[in-house]
C-alpha positions as MATLAB code, in Angstrom:
seq = 'XXXXXXXXXXXXXXXXXXXXXXXXXXXXXXXXXXXXXXXXXXXXXXXXXXXXXXXXXXXXXXXXXXXXXXXX';
ca = [
      91.249   38.265   76.914;
      87.598   38.695   77.798;
      87.396   41.641   75.392;
      89.121   39.764   72.561;
      86.858   36.759   73.024;
      83.731   38.922   73.124;
      84.877   40.870   70.081;
      85.522   37.796   67.967;
      82.282   35.945   68.638;
      80.286   35.371   65.454;
      77.765   37.768   66.947;
      80.045   40.238   68.791;
      79.298   40.275   72.505;
      81.183   43.367   73.701;
      79.126   45.178   76.299;
      79.150   48.911   76.942;
      80.391   48.148   80.454;
      83.364   46.126   79.202;
      84.329   48.819   76.695;
      83.991   51.561   79.335;
      86.127   49.574   81.786;
      88.907   49.162   79.219;
      88.772   52.810   78.152;
      89.044   53.867   81.797;
      91.956   51.494   82.388;
      93.877   51.908   79.108;
      92.798   55.266   77.740;
      90.987   55.887   74.493;
      93.999   55.660   72.170;
      95.157   52.308   73.583;
      91.587   50.976   73.461;
      91.366   51.870   69.768;
      94.751   50.234   69.127;
      93.734   47.095   71.035;
      90.486   46.901   69.066;
      92.340   47.277   65.763;
      94.858   44.555   66.641;
      92.215   42.091   67.826;
      90.200   42.652   64.646;
      93.300   42.212   62.460;
      94.244   38.920   64.108;
      90.650   37.694   63.950;
      90.510   38.465   60.229;
      93.881   36.796   59.657;
      92.675   33.686   61.485;
      89.472   33.501   59.467;
      91.293   33.944   56.155;
      93.818   31.265   57.112;
      90.969   28.942   58.020;
      89.185   29.610   54.723;
      92.359   28.715   52.816;
      92.912   25.619   54.932;
      96.168   26.958   56.381;
      97.223   25.378   59.645;
      99.742   26.028   62.374;
     103.400   25.675   61.503;
     103.911   23.981   64.854;
     106.105   26.544   66.585;
     104.172   26.407   69.848;
     103.912   22.625   69.749;
     107.646   22.074   69.226;
     108.868   24.514   71.847;
     110.410   26.884   69.289;
     109.498   29.850   71.468;
     111.467   28.566   74.419;
     114.448   27.670   72.214;
     114.366   31.164   70.726;
     114.272   32.683   74.214;
     117.260   30.551   75.215;
     119.319   31.781   72.265;
     118.302   35.443   72.635;
     118.837   35.982   76.238;
];
């Protein structure tokens, strides 16, 4: 989470130390994949915000827990 938060700051705040730690822990390929996914979700969030799109309320209504109950 620290990496995602640092990456999505208006002025990105990812340090060399944080990147090196994640590369050592995850490997280079997983680090690249993580970076790509965080950037995709950040872009999606910003586009949604620009269009005035809001949450559909799944988390607020407990839809996740109901789905988990029905799936397993």
